[in-house]
Amino acid sequence: MPETNQKDFTIAIVGGGMCGLACAIGLARAGIKVKVFEAAAKFDEIGAGVGLGPNAVRALKGLGILEHVLKAINIKDSVAQANFRFVQGSGNHEILFEIPDVESEGGTDVDNKGLAIYRPTFLAAIVPLIDPDTVSFSKHLTSITQLESGQYCLAFADGTTHNADLVIGADGIRSIVRDAVVDVADPNKDRLVFANRYIYRGMISVEALKAVGVTQDISSQPLAWLGFGKMMVTYPIKDQTMLNVAATLNTHEFGAPLSPAKPRPWVEDVNQKEMLDAYQDSWGSTATAILRQMTQPSRWTLHTVYPPLDAFVKDRIVLIGDAAHAMVPYLGAGVGQGFEDTYALCRILAHDKVTKDSLNAALALYDSLRRPRANMVLEQSLNAADVMQSLGPGGHDVEECRRRLKEVYGSDWHHDLWHYDLESAVSSALETF
Ligand SMILES: Cc1cc2nc3c(=O)[nH]c(=O)nc-3n(C[C@H](O)[C@H](O)[C@H](O)COP(=O)(O)OP(=O)(O)OC[C@H]3O[C@@H](n4cnc5c(N)ncnc54)[C@H](O)[C@@H]3O)c2cc1C
């Protein structure tokens, strides 16, 4: 990203999650000062893994972050995220489909296949890149109002305020900034809906699994264990010593509309028995052994933004990450789309023609570049959920599963999801600016 001089406008980022932090780093690297306002008392990430596809890796590289992340992990032991194997959750876990290996397209293995990382490790790698003076903690945004000067006044729950020319909403799935972007007259203003699914999450020791007699190779590649109305994703992290597990239960018939948002909390520690009971009739021995090792699962009530937003930008308020397009995790692509947003926004704002006067046009460029792609991935993630949970007229027929998996994971759009040339797309868009 080209270095640039300080701008004639001020920027406030709301939210210091993976995307807000990446954005603060990317802008600072381009010489642009920002202020970050985070609701929590410190930066924090849940103790789980996250898969970063090749597109996410390239966006992080463009932001100058990747090298710091790679230093924090043993890359030889990090497992490619683009190479999922789909197996039956039941019986002997017969292989249903494997995502074809990607021909090397130049670049390194990580560039082509992505990686998996423990979220706190990612955070620990990037936090030192942020100037602590630019961050304010315990700042829970409650509202945004536009002042006569054109600036925005951010009001926080502690009674303080902050004014800025540009607001970047990186405040996640329950974004307050999103309320300022979605048209108040829009009948679907309340975009958050329950995605008709729960996910049990946990991390277990690979050694412990071997100790209880699991001989199947569960740690050399990501696996998706499929069943009717249920599925499980496992992939190794922490130098292949731990297995990240996310087991889904669908709650509705195929084709049922997504439901109104559920009351919070959306994440709860639950009794292991609840989870084991849900899978006992349909899971084979290795899949069951994995669940038995999850002695303290947490249950996530899955929500998504739906229908997708008609705009990621309103005047000089712009959304990135889950604030713009919180999606179900069945393509493992949510934060990758957020990093793409971040890379595109940082490059656009760093462009030397972007000043206070041209900011609206610059943000319109961001919206036209990012919204169609991120919304496409959001829609496809819901479709992937149905395919992986065998929801459809064919049910959990093996040949039907194979056909549908190939339709999704062998498609051009799926290849493009991971191997899209964002850098060129941003460069071409900027030429028109
Ligand atoms: C079960 C599950 C598995 C997933 N697996 C993957 C995966 O493998 N790969 C992938 O790419 N994605 C995955 N995702 C999606 C991914 O976790 C999200 O896309 C990503 O964390 C979003 O990052 P973010 O920075 O936009 O939001 P967040 O991480 O939610 O950060 C938002 C930040 O804003 C702060 N905040 C919130 N409200 C306010 C406020 N009012 N004022 C100030 N600050 C505020 C929060 O405290 C938080 O720090 C998964 C999601 C789930 C649920």
Short mmCIF file of C-alpha atoms and ligand atoms in Angstrom, two decimals:
data_model
loop_
_atom_site.label_atom_id
_atom_site.label_comp_id
_atom_site.label_asym_id
_atom_site.label_seq_id
_atom_site.Cartn_x
_atom_site.Cartn_y
_atom_site.Cartn_z
CA MET A 1 0.00 0.00 0.00
CA PRO A 2 1.49 3.38 -0.95
CA GLU A 3 2.54 5.64 1.87
CA THR A 4 0.62 8.87 1.93
CA ASN A 5 0.61 12.18 3.75
CA GLN A 6 -1.75 12.88 6.59
CA LYS A 7 -5.27 13.57 5.32
CA ASP A 8 -7.42 16.67 5.79
CA PHE A 9 -10.15 14.56 7.45
CA THR A 10 -10.33 12.67 10.75
CA ILE A 11 -11.32 9.02 11.12
CA ALA A 12 -12.94 7.12 13.99
CA ILE A 13 -13.09 3.31 13.91
CA VAL A 14 -15.81 1.81 16.11
CA GLY A 15 -14.85 -1.72 17.24
CA GLY A 16 -11.46 -3.30 17.79
CA GLY A 17 -12.13 -6.87 16.64
CA MET A 18 -10.12 -8.57 13.91
CA CYS A 19 -11.35 -6.18 11.21
CA GLY A 20 -11.22 -2.94 13.21
CA LEU A 21 -7.67 -3.69 14.31
CA ALA A 22 -6.56 -4.68 10.81
CA CYS A 23 -8.07 -1.43 9.52
CA ALA A 24 -6.29 0.69 12.15
CA ILE A 25 -2.98 -0.98 11.25
CA GLY A 26 -3.53 -0.61 7.49
CA LEU A 27 -4.40 3.07 7.75
CA ALA A 28 -1.55 3.87 10.14
CA ARG A 29 0.85 2.13 7.76
CA ALA A 30 -0.39 4.42 5.01
CA GLY A 31 0.36 7.42 7.23
CA ILE A 32 -3.27 8.09 8.14
CA LYS A 33 -4.10 8.80 11.77
CA VAL A 34 -7.15 7.09 13.28
CA LYS A 35 -8.85 6.72 16.63
CA VAL A 36 -10.25 3.32 17.65
CA PHE A 37 -13.14 3.05 20.12
CA GLU A 38 -13.64 -0.41 21.63
CA ALA A 39 -16.52 -1.33 23.96
CA ALA A 40 -14.53 -3.93 25.92
CA ALA A 41 -11.95 -3.07 28.56
CA LYS A 42 -9.20 -4.72 26.47
CA PHE A 43 -8.69 -6.42 23.12
CA ASP A 44 -10.04 -9.94 23.36
CA GLU A 45 -10.81 -12.94 21.17
CA ILE A 46 -12.67 -16.15 21.93
CA GLY A 47 -10.53 -19.25 22.57
CA ALA A 48 -11.29 -20.92 19.25
CA GLY A 49 -9.72 -21.33 15.85
CA VAL A 50 -10.41 -19.42 12.68
CA GLY A 51 -9.75 -20.48 9.12
CA LEU A 52 -8.25 -17.88 6.81
CA GLY A 53 -8.68 -18.65 3.13
CA PRO A 54 -6.10 -17.65 0.50
CA ASN A 55 -8.04 -14.43 -0.13
CA ALA A 56 -7.82 -13.48 3.55
CA VAL A 57 -4.11 -14.26 3.55
CA ARG A 58 -3.49 -12.03 0.53
CA ALA A 59 -5.51 -9.17 2.04
CA LEU A 60 -3.46 -9.44 5.24
CA LYS A 61 -0.29 -9.41 3.17
CA GLY A 62 -1.42 -6.24 1.42
CA LEU A 63 -2.11 -4.65 4.80
CA GLY A 64 1.41 -5.49 6.02
CA ILE A 65 0.05 -7.84 8.68
CA LEU A 66 0.69 -11.33 7.29
CA GLU A 67 4.40 -11.53 8.11
CA HIS A 68 3.63 -10.83 11.79
CA VAL A 69 0.93 -13.51 11.86
CA LEU A 70 3.19 -16.08 10.20
CA LYS A 71 5.92 -15.40 12.75
CA ALA A 72 3.44 -16.34 15.50
CA ILE A 73 2.68 -19.83 14.14
CA ASN A 74 4.59 -22.83 12.90
CA ILE A 75 3.52 -22.54 9.31
CA LYS A 76 4.73 -26.03 8.41
CA ASP A 77 2.15 -27.38 10.87
CA SER A 78 -0.64 -25.02 9.87
CA VAL A 79 -3.31 -26.74 7.87
CA ALA A 80 -4.55 -25.37 4.54
CA GLN A 81 -8.10 -24.06 4.76
CA ALA A 82 -8.95 -24.43 1.09
CA ASN A 83 -8.61 -28.25 1.13
CA PHE A 84 -11.66 -29.51 2.99
CA ARG A 85 -12.54 -33.20 2.93
CA PHE A 86 -16.26 -34.02 3.37
CA VAL A 87 -17.08 -37.31 5.09
CA GLN A 88 -20.18 -39.06 6.39
CA GLY A 89 -20.87 -38.19 10.02
CA SER A 90 -22.36 -41.67 10.42
CA GLY A 91 -21.05 -45.24 9.91
CA ASN A 92 -17.40 -45.55 8.99
CA HIS A 93 -17.14 -41.94 7.85
CA GLU A 94 -16.98 -42.69 4.14
CA ILE A 95 -15.43 -39.90 2.03
CA LEU A 96 -18.08 -37.95 0.12
CA PHE A 97 -16.06 -35.25 -1.61
CA GLU A 98 -12.69 -33.50 -1.53
CA ILE A 99 -12.13 -29.95 -2.67
CA PRO A 100 -9.73 -30.24 -5.60
CA ASP A 101 -6.19 -29.11 -4.89
CA VAL A 102 -5.46 -25.69 -6.37
CA GLU A 103 -2.76 -25.52 -9.00
CA SER A 104 -0.04 -23.22 -7.78
CA GLU A 105 -0.93 -19.75 -9.03
CA GLY A 106 2.42 -18.23 -8.14
CA GLY A 107 2.96 -17.16 -4.54
CA THR A 108 3.55 -19.42 -1.59
CA ASP A 109 1.59 -22.40 -0.28
CA VAL A 110 -0.11 -20.16 2.28
CA ASP A 111 -1.08 -17.71 -0.49
CA ASN A 112 -2.72 -20.55 -2.39
CA LYS A 113 -4.24 -22.59 0.41
CA GLY A 114 -4.74 -20.34 3.42
CA LEU A 115 -4.17 -21.31 7.04
CA ALA A 116 -5.89 -21.96 10.35
CA ILE A 117 -4.98 -20.08 13.50
CA TYR A 118 -6.00 -19.87 17.14
CA ARG A 119 -7.80 -16.51 17.44
CA PRO A 120 -5.90 -15.31 20.53
CA THR A 121 -2.62 -16.05 18.70
CA PHE A 122 -3.75 -13.87 15.79
CA LEU A 123 -4.65 -11.10 18.21
CA ALA A 124 -1.35 -11.36 20.09
CA ALA A 125 0.51 -11.09 16.77
CA ILE A 126 -1.22 -7.91 15.62
CA VAL A 127 -1.87 -5.90 18.78
CA PRO A 128 1.81 -4.80 19.05
CA LEU A 129 1.42 -3.17 15.62
CA ILE A 130 -1.06 -0.65 17.02
CA ASP A 131 -0.08 2.61 18.64
CA PRO A 132 -1.77 2.30 22.09
CA ASP A 133 -2.38 6.06 22.12
CA THR A 134 -4.84 5.67 19.26
CA VAL A 135 -7.13 3.27 21.16
CA SER A 136 -9.79 4.06 23.77
CA PHE A 137 -11.27 1.11 25.68
CA SER A 138 -14.61 0.81 27.51
CA LYS A 139 -16.17 3.04 24.83
CA HIS A 140 -19.51 1.49 23.95
CA LEU A 141 -21.03 3.47 21.09
CA THR A 142 -24.71 4.24 21.66
CA SER A 143 -25.54 6.68 18.84
CA ILE A 144 -24.20 8.74 15.94
CA THR A 145 -25.51 12.20 15.04
CA GLN A 146 -24.41 14.49 12.26
CA LEU A 147 -23.36 18.00 13.29
CA GLU A 148 -23.91 21.19 11.27
CA SER A 149 -20.20 21.16 10.45
CA GLY A 150 -20.76 17.87 8.61
CA GLN A 151 -18.78 15.94 11.20
CA TYR A 152 -20.28 13.04 13.12
CA CYS A 153 -20.65 13.03 16.88
CA LEU A 154 -20.16 9.58 18.41
CA ALA A 155 -21.86 9.20 21.81
CA PHE A 156 -20.67 6.50 24.20
CA ALA A 157 -22.39 4.76 27.12
CA ASP A 158 -20.01 6.44 29.60
CA GLY A 159 -21.42 9.86 28.61
CA THR A 160 -18.39 10.95 26.56
CA THR A 161 -18.46 11.97 22.88
CA HIS A 162 -15.99 12.17 20.01
CA ASN A 163 -16.29 14.02 16.67
CA ALA A 164 -14.87 12.73 13.37
CA ASP A 165 -15.26 13.42 9.63
CA LEU A 166 -15.40 9.73 8.72
CA VAL A 167 -16.81 6.85 10.80
CA ILE A 168 -15.76 3.27 10.09
CA GLY A 169 -18.17 0.77 11.65
CA ALA A 170 -16.24 -2.38 12.61
CA ASP A 171 -18.52 -3.16 15.53
CA GLY A 172 -19.46 -6.69 14.54
CA ILE A 173 -22.72 -8.55 14.09
CA ARG A 174 -24.74 -6.40 16.53
CA SER A 175 -23.42 -3.21 14.98
CA ILE A 176 -24.80 0.12 16.17
CA VAL A 177 -23.08 1.89 13.27
CA ARG A 178 -25.16 -0.25 10.87
CA ASP A 179 -28.31 1.46 12.20
CA ALA A 180 -26.95 4.75 10.84
CA VAL A 181 -26.38 3.22 7.38
CA VAL A 182 -29.61 1.29 6.84
CA ASP A 183 -32.46 3.50 5.62
CA VAL A 184 -34.83 4.21 8.55
CA ALA A 185 -37.86 3.77 6.25
CA ASP A 186 -36.62 0.32 5.14
CA PRO A 187 -39.18 -2.33 6.22
CA ASN A 188 -36.28 -4.74 6.79
CA LYS A 189 -34.33 -2.24 8.87
CA ASP A 190 -33.75 -4.80 11.61
CA ARG A 191 -31.46 -6.97 9.50
CA LEU A 192 -30.37 -9.48 12.12
CA VAL A 193 -32.14 -12.83 11.90
CA PHE A 194 -31.72 -16.23 13.59
CA ALA A 195 -30.13 -18.55 11.02
CA ASN A 196 -32.19 -21.56 12.24
CA ARG A 197 -29.05 -23.24 13.57
CA TYR A 198 -27.07 -23.77 16.75
CA ILE A 199 -23.36 -24.54 16.83
CA TYR A 200 -21.59 -26.38 19.67
CA ARG A 201 -17.97 -25.24 19.83
CA GLY A 202 -14.93 -26.53 21.64
CA MET A 203 -11.25 -27.36 21.35
CA ILE A 204 -9.92 -30.81 22.16
CA SER A 205 -6.52 -32.48 22.36
CA VAL A 206 -5.45 -34.63 19.39
CA GLU A 207 -3.42 -36.81 21.81
CA ALA A 208 -6.50 -37.40 23.96
CA LEU A 209 -8.41 -38.61 20.90
CA LYS A 210 -5.65 -41.03 20.01
CA ALA A 211 -5.63 -42.22 23.63
CA VAL A 212 -9.30 -43.24 23.36
CA GLY A 213 -8.55 -45.29 20.25
CA VAL A 214 -9.22 -42.90 17.36
CA THR A 215 -7.01 -44.07 14.51
CA GLN A 216 -8.57 -42.05 11.68
CA ASP A 217 -6.42 -39.16 10.38
CA ILE A 218 -8.18 -36.17 11.88
CA SER A 219 -5.30 -33.72 11.94
CA SER A 220 -3.76 -33.40 8.50
CA GLN A 221 -6.61 -31.49 6.85
CA PRO A 222 -9.89 -29.79 7.69
CA LEU A 223 -12.84 -32.18 7.77
CA ALA A 224 -16.58 -31.64 7.43
CA TRP A 225 -18.66 -34.49 8.91
CA LEU A 226 -22.09 -34.44 7.26
CA GLY A 227 -25.50 -35.73 8.33
CA PHE A 228 -29.17 -34.93 7.88
CA GLY A 229 -29.90 -31.57 9.56
CA LYS A 230 -26.55 -31.70 11.35
CA MET A 231 -22.87 -31.49 10.58
CA MET A 232 -19.53 -30.91 12.23
CA VAL A 233 -16.35 -29.14 11.14
CA THR A 234 -12.97 -30.07 12.62
CA TYR A 235 -9.53 -28.71 11.88
CA PRO A 236 -6.23 -28.78 13.74
CA ILE A 237 -4.59 -25.70 15.22
CA LYS A 238 -1.69 -24.97 17.56
CA ASP A 239 0.87 -27.02 15.60
CA GLN A 240 -1.71 -29.81 15.10
CA THR A 241 -1.90 -30.49 18.84
CA MET A 242 -5.50 -29.31 19.22
CA LEU A 243 -8.63 -29.90 17.18
CA ASN A 244 -11.06 -27.00 16.71
CA VAL A 245 -14.61 -28.40 16.65
CA ALA A 246 -17.87 -26.76 15.57
CA ALA A 247 -20.94 -29.03 15.48
CA THR A 248 -24.14 -27.69 13.92
CA LEU A 249 -27.77 -28.59 14.60
CA ASN A 250 -30.44 -27.29 12.25
CA THR A 251 -33.76 -26.40 13.87
CA HIS A 252 -36.09 -25.92 10.88
CA GLU A 253 -37.42 -27.73 7.83
CA PHE A 254 -35.70 -27.11 4.50
CA GLY A 255 -36.95 -23.92 2.87
CA ALA A 256 -38.29 -22.40 6.12
CA PRO A 257 -37.61 -18.67 6.25
CA LEU A 258 -34.94 -17.41 8.60
CA SER A 259 -36.48 -16.46 11.95
CA PRO A 260 -36.60 -13.27 14.04
CA ALA A 261 -33.46 -12.68 16.14
CA LYS A 262 -33.37 -14.70 19.39
CA PRO A 263 -33.06 -13.09 22.80
CA ARG A 264 -29.51 -12.89 24.10
CA PRO A 265 -27.22 -14.39 25.30
CA TRP A 266 -26.33 -15.94 21.95
CA VAL A 267 -23.33 -17.78 23.40
CA GLU A 268 -23.83 -20.03 26.43
CA ASP A 269 -21.89 -22.77 28.18
CA VAL A 270 -24.07 -25.88 28.06
CA ASN A 271 -24.17 -29.35 29.51
CA GLN A 272 -22.31 -31.89 27.34
CA LYS A 273 -25.30 -34.27 27.56
CA GLU A 274 -27.48 -31.87 25.58
CA MET A 275 -24.98 -32.03 22.72
CA LEU A 276 -24.37 -35.80 22.90
CA ASP A 277 -28.10 -36.52 22.93
CA ALA A 278 -28.58 -34.50 19.77
CA TYR A 279 -26.07 -36.61 17.83
CA GLN A 280 -26.37 -40.03 19.45
CA ASP A 281 -28.56 -41.69 16.82
CA SER A 282 -26.70 -40.52 13.79
CA TRP A 283 -22.98 -40.08 14.48
CA GLY A 284 -20.38 -42.82 13.86
CA SER A 285 -17.65 -43.83 16.28
CA THR A 286 -14.91 -41.27 15.49
CA ALA A 287 -17.38 -38.39 15.23
CA THR A 288 -18.91 -39.43 18.57
CA ALA A 289 -15.46 -39.77 20.18
CA ILE A 290 -14.73 -36.18 19.15
CA LEU A 291 -17.95 -34.92 20.76
CA ARG A 292 -17.25 -36.93 23.94
CA GLN A 293 -13.95 -35.07 24.32
CA MET A 294 -15.84 -31.77 24.31
CA THR A 295 -16.66 -31.84 27.99
CA GLN A 296 -17.52 -28.14 28.26
CA PRO A 297 -19.07 -27.06 24.95
CA SER A 298 -20.39 -23.59 24.31
CA ARG A 299 -23.57 -23.26 22.25
CA TRP A 300 -23.76 -20.45 19.68
CA THR A 301 -27.19 -19.27 18.54
CA LEU A 302 -26.37 -18.48 14.97
CA HIS A 303 -27.46 -15.17 13.45
CA THR A 304 -26.86 -13.53 10.12
CA VAL A 305 -27.53 -10.20 8.44
CA TYR A 306 -30.48 -10.93 6.11
CA PRO A 307 -31.51 -9.79 3.60
CA PRO A 308 -28.04 -8.51 2.69
CA LEU A 309 -27.57 -4.74 3.02
CA ASP A 310 -28.41 -2.46 0.08
CA ALA A 311 -25.49 -0.20 1.02
CA PHE A 312 -22.32 -0.51 3.10
CA VAL A 313 -21.99 3.29 3.10
CA LYS A 314 -24.14 6.28 3.95
CA ASP A 315 -22.55 9.67 3.38
CA ARG A 316 -19.30 9.38 5.36
CA ILE A 317 -20.21 6.38 7.50
CA VAL A 318 -18.85 3.08 6.19
CA LEU A 319 -19.18 -0.53 7.36
CA ILE A 320 -16.56 -3.28 7.30
CA GLY A 321 -16.57 -6.92 8.47
CA ASP A 322 -19.53 -8.41 10.30
CA ALA A 323 -21.09 -4.98 10.73
CA ALA A 324 -21.59 -5.02 6.95
CA HIS A 325 -22.20 -8.69 6.22
CA ALA A 326 -22.27 -11.03 9.25
CA MET A 327 -22.76 -14.41 7.61
CA VAL A 328 -23.16 -18.03 8.69
CA PRO A 329 -19.76 -19.75 8.92
CA TYR A 330 -20.31 -22.61 6.43
CA LEU A 331 -17.76 -21.38 3.91
CA GLY A 332 -15.33 -20.23 6.62
CA ALA A 333 -15.23 -16.95 4.78
CA GLY A 334 -16.65 -14.26 7.09
CA VAL A 335 -13.53 -12.63 8.40
CA GLY A 336 -11.83 -13.09 5.02
CA GLN A 337 -14.51 -10.89 3.47
CA GLY A 338 -13.91 -8.44 6.33
CA PHE A 339 -10.17 -8.38 5.57
CA GLU A 340 -10.98 -7.78 1.90
CA ASP A 341 -13.18 -4.83 2.95
CA THR A 342 -10.35 -3.55 5.10
CA TYR A 343 -7.70 -3.84 2.40
CA ALA A 344 -9.94 -2.14 -0.19
CA LEU A 345 -10.94 0.67 2.17
CA CYS A 346 -7.37 1.34 3.31
CA ARG A 347 -6.09 1.54 -0.26
CA ILE A 348 -8.91 3.80 -1.35
CA LEU A 349 -8.49 6.17 1.59
CA ALA A 350 -4.71 6.22 1.11
CA HIS A 351 -5.04 7.33 -2.53
CA ASP A 352 -3.57 10.80 -2.93
CA LYS A 353 -6.69 12.13 -4.68
CA VAL A 354 -8.86 11.25 -1.70
CA THR A 355 -9.44 14.34 0.42
CA LYS A 356 -12.31 15.57 2.53
CA ASP A 357 -14.01 16.92 -0.62
CA SER A 358 -13.77 13.64 -2.51
CA LEU A 359 -14.53 11.36 0.43
CA ASN A 360 -18.13 10.62 -0.60
CA ALA A 361 -17.03 9.56 -4.08
CA ALA A 362 -14.24 7.43 -2.59
CA LEU A 363 -16.68 5.64 -0.31
CA ALA A 364 -19.09 5.08 -3.22
CA LEU A 365 -16.19 3.33 -4.95
CA TYR A 366 -15.66 1.15 -1.87
CA ASP A 367 -19.36 0.25 -1.81
CA SER A 368 -19.46 -0.69 -5.49
CA LEU A 369 -16.33 -2.81 -5.15
CA ARG A 370 -17.14 -4.63 -1.92
CA ARG A 371 -20.90 -4.97 -1.55
CA PRO A 372 -21.72 -7.26 -4.50
CA ARG A 373 -18.92 -9.67 -3.64
CA ALA A 374 -19.42 -9.82 0.13
CA ASN A 375 -23.20 -10.17 -0.27
CA MET A 376 -22.69 -12.98 -2.78
CA VAL A 377 -20.53 -14.83 -0.22
CA LEU A 378 -23.18 -14.21 2.46
CA GLU A 379 -25.90 -15.79 0.26
CA GLN A 380 -23.65 -18.70 -0.75
CA SER A 381 -22.80 -19.38 2.90
CA LEU A 382 -26.50 -20.01 3.59
CA ASN A 383 -26.70 -22.27 0.56
CA ALA A 384 -23.59 -24.16 1.69
CA ALA A 385 -25.27 -24.69 5.09
CA ASP A 386 -28.22 -26.44 3.40
CA VAL A 387 -25.93 -28.54 1.21
CA MET A 388 -23.72 -29.66 4.11
CA GLN A 389 -26.72 -30.47 6.28
CA SER A 390 -28.41 -32.37 3.41
CA LEU A 391 -31.40 -30.06 3.47
CA GLY A 392 -33.14 -30.30 0.13
CA PRO A 393 -35.49 -32.55 -1.81
CA GLY A 394 -32.86 -35.34 -2.08
CA GLY A 395 -32.25 -35.54 1.68
CA HIS A 396 -29.11 -37.34 2.85
CA ASP A 397 -28.80 -39.63 -0.17
CA VAL A 398 -25.09 -40.25 -0.73
CA GLU A 399 -25.08 -39.62 -4.47
CA GLU A 400 -27.24 -36.52 -4.03
CA CYS A 401 -24.80 -35.25 -1.36
CA ARG A 402 -21.89 -35.77 -3.74
CA ARG A 403 -23.69 -34.01 -6.58
CA ARG A 404 -24.58 -31.00 -4.44
CA LEU A 405 -21.13 -30.76 -2.84
CA LYS A 406 -19.55 -30.76 -6.31
CA GLU A 407 -22.02 -28.12 -7.45
CA VAL A 408 -20.88 -25.82 -4.64
CA TYR A 409 -17.22 -26.67 -4.07
CA GLY A 410 -16.33 -27.41 -7.69
CA SER A 411 -17.93 -24.20 -8.98
CA ASP A 412 -16.25 -21.20 -10.56
CA TRP A 413 -17.59 -18.87 -7.88
CA HIS A 414 -16.09 -21.06 -5.15
CA HIS A 415 -12.69 -20.94 -6.85
CA ASP A 416 -13.12 -17.19 -7.20
CA LEU A 417 -14.03 -16.88 -3.49
CA TRP A 418 -10.49 -17.92 -2.56
CA HIS A 419 -8.52 -16.79 -5.61
CA TYR A 420 -10.07 -13.43 -6.48
CA ASP A 421 -7.49 -10.83 -7.45
CA LEU A 422 -8.53 -8.08 -5.04
CA GLU A 423 -5.35 -6.08 -5.54
CA SER A 424 -6.03 -5.70 -9.28
CA ALA A 425 -9.73 -5.03 -8.68
CA VAL A 426 -8.87 -2.15 -6.32
CA SER A 427 -6.21 -0.81 -8.71
CA SER A 428 -8.65 -0.84 -11.65
CA ALA A 429 -11.35 0.85 -9.56
CA LEU A 430 -8.91 3.53 -8.43
CA GLU A 431 -7.95 4.28 -12.06
CA THR A 432 -11.51 5.49 -12.60
CA PHE A 433 -11.34 7.77 -9.58
C1 LIG B 1 -19.00 -20.46 14.89
C2 LIG B 1 -18.28 -19.47 14.01
C3 LIG B 1 -17.17 -19.90 13.29
C4 LIG B 1 -16.51 -18.99 12.42
N1 LIG B 1 -15.45 -19.44 11.70
C5 LIG B 1 -14.89 -18.63 10.77
C6 LIG B 1 -13.80 -19.08 9.96
O1 LIG B 1 -13.31 -20.20 10.12
N2 LIG B 1 -13.31 -18.23 9.02
C7 LIG B 1 -13.82 -16.97 8.84
O2 LIG B 1 -13.35 -16.24 7.94
N3 LIG B 1 -14.80 -16.49 9.62
C8 LIG B 1 -15.35 -17.30 10.56
N4 LIG B 1 -16.36 -16.83 11.35
C9 LIG B 1 -16.77 -15.41 11.21
C10 LIG B 1 -15.79 -14.49 11.93
O3 LIG B 1 -15.65 -14.92 13.28
C11 LIG B 1 -16.29 -13.06 11.88
O4 LIG B 1 -16.54 -12.73 10.53
C12 LIG B 1 -15.27 -12.08 12.45
O5 LIG B 1 -14.93 -12.37 13.78
C13 LIG B 1 -15.82 -10.66 12.37
O6 LIG B 1 -14.84 -9.74 12.81
P1 LIG B 1 -15.25 -8.22 13.05
O7 LIG B 1 -14.00 -7.53 13.46
O8 LIG B 1 -16.04 -7.70 11.91
O9 LIG B 1 -16.28 -8.29 14.27
P2 LIG B 1 -16.03 -8.76 15.78
O10 LIG B 1 -14.95 -9.75 15.86
O11 LIG B 1 -17.37 -9.13 16.31
O12 LIG B 1 -15.52 -7.43 16.49
C14 LIG B 1 -16.38 -6.38 16.80
C15 LIG B 1 -15.74 -5.54 17.88
O13 LIG B 1 -16.53 -4.39 18.09
C16 LIG B 1 -16.75 -4.21 19.47
N5 LIG B 1 -18.06 -3.56 19.62
C17 LIG B 1 -19.28 -4.11 19.44
N6 LIG B 1 -20.24 -3.19 19.64
C18 LIG B 1 -19.61 -2.04 19.95
C19 LIG B 1 -20.07 -0.74 20.27
N7 LIG B 1 -21.38 -0.44 20.30
N8 LIG B 1 -19.14 0.23 20.54
C20 LIG B 1 -17.81 -0.05 20.50
N9 LIG B 1 -17.33 -1.28 20.20
C21 LIG B 1 -18.22 -2.25 19.92
C22 LIG B 1 -16.73 -5.60 20.06
O14 LIG B 1 -16.40 -5.58 21.44
C23 LIG B 1 -15.65 -6.26 19.22
O15 LIG B 1 -14.36 -6.08 19.76
C24 LIG B 1 -17.00 -17.68 12.26
C25 LIG B 1 -18.09 -17.24 13.00
C26 LIG B 1 -18.73 -18.13 13.88
C27 LIG B 1 -19.92 -17.63 14.67
#
